[in-house]
Amino acid sequence: MTVRERMMCCYRGESVDKPALGIYTRYLKRGNMERLARNNGLGIIDYVALTSQISPPWHLLPEFISSVKQTDISIEYY
């Protein structure tokens, strides 16, 4: 099994041939040690938030009232 297959099996609750080890990219510095860890079977998990973490939470403010009426909002994946 590949590192990815092991990690995906763990997320699904399935059995694997050997333990899957993973780390988030923000905790692992880039460079020679990262490459060595990856080549030895460490899975690197890259997480991207759906919303920006630096933007203010405007949708949580009680005074926020949208002035947009009768609008169709859609999301396009590319």
Rosetta silent file (secondary structure, phi, psi, omega in degrees, C-alpha in Angstrom):
SEQUENCE: MTVRERMMCCYRGESVDKPALGIYTRYLKRGNMERLARNNGLGIIDYVALTSQISPPWHLLPEFISSVKQTDISIEYY
SCORE:     score description
SCORE:     0.000 S_00000001
   1 L     0.000  147.242  175.096    0.000    0.000    0.000 S_00000001
   2 L   -83.627  168.581  178.593    1.097    3.555   -0.614 S_00000001
   3 H   -60.039  -43.227  179.862    1.180    6.189    2.118 S_00000001
   4 H   -61.738  -45.039  179.987   -1.942    7.809    0.673 S_00000001
   5 H   -61.597  -41.018  178.070   -3.834    4.498    0.573 S_00000001
   6 H   -62.346  -45.902 -178.316   -2.915    3.793    4.213 S_00000001
   7 H   -65.572  -41.436  179.673   -4.061    7.224    5.366 S_00000001
   8 H   -66.466  -36.767  176.464   -7.334    7.045    3.433 S_00000001
   9 H   -63.630  -40.042  178.121   -8.034    3.573    4.886 S_00000001
  10 H   -63.160  -40.890  178.628   -7.500    4.946    8.394 S_00000001
  11 H   -64.210  -32.971 -179.425   -9.976    7.774    7.727 S_00000001
  12 H   -87.682   -5.257  179.983  -12.523    5.211    6.519 S_00000001
  13 L    80.739   19.790  179.645  -11.892    2.874    9.486 S_00000001
  14 L   -93.216  163.929 -179.919  -10.451    0.081    7.326 S_00000001
  15 L   -82.690  152.310 -179.638   -7.449   -2.081    8.192 S_00000001
  16 L  -127.528  164.536 -178.891   -3.971   -1.363    6.827 S_00000001
  17 L   -75.366  -31.526  174.308   -0.797   -3.405    6.375 S_00000001
  18 L  -151.265  161.400 -174.964    1.255   -1.146    8.685 S_00000001
  19 L   -58.112  141.667  177.333    0.543    2.016   10.699 S_00000001
  20 L   -95.665  127.522  178.116   -0.022    5.199    8.743 S_00000001
  21 E  -113.198  134.590 -179.742    1.903    8.222    9.959 S_00000001
  22 E  -144.085  157.326  179.111    0.979   11.726    8.881 S_00000001
  23 E  -144.718  145.366  175.733    1.739   15.335    9.730 S_00000001
  24 E   -74.412  145.628 -176.625    0.184   18.650    8.729 S_00000001
  25 H   -59.321  -31.309 -176.953    2.373   20.785    6.474 S_00000001
  26 H   -69.288  -16.029 -179.799    2.334   23.688    8.931 S_00000001
  27 H   -99.220   -7.240 -177.299    4.204   21.570   11.504 S_00000001
  28 L  -116.792  119.901  179.850    6.917   20.248    9.189 S_00000001
  29 L   -71.598  146.011  179.269    9.624   22.571    7.927 S_00000001
  30 L   -76.379  150.725  176.505   10.506   22.360    4.254 S_00000001
  31 L   135.991 -156.649 -175.787   13.880   21.095    3.162 S_00000001
  32 H   -64.352  -39.098 -179.340   16.065   18.022    3.370 S_00000001
  33 H   -67.679  -35.702  177.313   14.453   16.663    6.555 S_00000001
  34 H   -63.729  -44.622  179.594   10.987   16.949    5.021 S_00000001
  35 H   -64.093  -41.558  178.895   12.117   15.003    1.968 S_00000001
  36 H   -63.180  -44.364  179.033   13.804   12.360    4.126 S_00000001
  37 H   -63.740  -42.850  179.980   10.681   11.945    6.285 S_00000001
  38 H   -64.789  -41.851 -179.976    8.443   11.737    3.218 S_00000001
  39 H   -69.139  -20.989  177.397   10.688    9.178    1.534 S_00000001
  40 L   -93.137    9.681  172.713   10.596    7.055    4.718 S_00000001
  41 L   106.144    9.494  178.003    6.801    6.838    4.675 S_00000001
  42 E   -82.373  126.301  177.012    5.533    9.969    6.416 S_00000001
  43 E   -85.485  134.319 -179.215    2.311   11.239    4.880 S_00000001
  44 E  -104.390  121.376 -177.662    2.036   15.010    4.525 S_00000001
  45 E  -100.197  118.206  179.271   -1.461   16.416    5.030 S_00000001
  46 L  -104.243  115.210 -176.704   -2.068   19.746    3.322 S_00000001
  47 L  -109.187  128.902  176.689   -5.141   21.490    4.727 S_00000001
  48 L  -122.864  121.423  179.813   -6.668   24.535    3.073 S_00000001
  49 L   -69.241  148.912  178.715   -9.516   26.302    4.843 S_00000001
  50 L   -71.604  -27.789  176.621  -12.613   27.138    2.818 S_00000001
  51 L  -118.896  157.940  179.995  -12.576   30.695    4.138 S_00000001
  52 L   -68.977  139.077 -179.779   -9.678   32.987    4.782 S_00000001
  53 L   -84.149  -10.232 -179.652   -8.357   32.868    8.318 S_00000001
  54 L  -100.663   -8.496  179.597   -7.341   36.536    8.253 S_00000001
  55 L   -80.430  148.487  179.097  -10.676   37.983    7.183 S_00000001
  56 L   -69.760  149.192  179.735  -13.011   39.277    9.887 S_00000001
  57 L   -78.749   66.743 -175.070  -16.010   37.074   10.730 S_00000001
  58 H   -61.326  -29.262 -178.285  -18.485   39.578    9.272 S_00000001
  59 H   -72.856  -11.274  178.872  -21.205   36.956    8.955 S_00000001
  60 H   -95.483   -8.804 -178.495  -21.258   36.536   12.751 S_00000001
  61 L   -74.308  134.537 -176.932  -21.887   40.205   13.561 S_00000001
  62 L   -65.433  -26.893 -178.133  -25.455   40.874   14.750 S_00000001
  63 L   -84.726   -1.815 -178.984  -25.744   44.104   12.756 S_00000001
  64 L   -75.219  119.816  175.126  -24.906   42.438    9.448 S_00000001
  65 L  -131.948  123.527 -178.921  -27.891   42.510    7.142 S_00000001
  66 L   -73.304  132.856  177.253  -27.450   41.681    3.497 S_00000001
  67 L   -92.011   -0.628 -179.206  -28.841   44.243    1.077 S_00000001
  68 L   -83.307  125.439 -179.166  -28.757   41.733   -1.782 S_00000001
  69 L  -122.106  148.372  174.813  -32.238   40.514   -2.715 S_00000001
  70 L    50.048   55.611 -178.379  -33.443   37.867   -5.193 S_00000001
  71 L  -121.089  138.878  175.890  -29.977   36.648   -6.127 S_00000001
  72 L   -98.108  115.465 -179.415  -28.899   33.211   -7.261 S_00000001
  73 L  -104.975  129.365  179.988  -25.520   32.362   -5.754 S_00000001
  74 L  -133.952  159.841  178.584  -23.592   29.437   -7.196 S_00000001
  75 L  -116.921  130.300  177.790  -20.161   27.911   -6.801 S_00000001
  76 L  -110.480  128.781  177.657  -18.099   26.838   -9.809 S_00000001
  77 L   -95.980  138.239  179.190  -15.318   24.300   -9.359 S_00000001
  78 L  -136.656    0.000    0.000  -12.315   24.479  -11.633 S_00000001
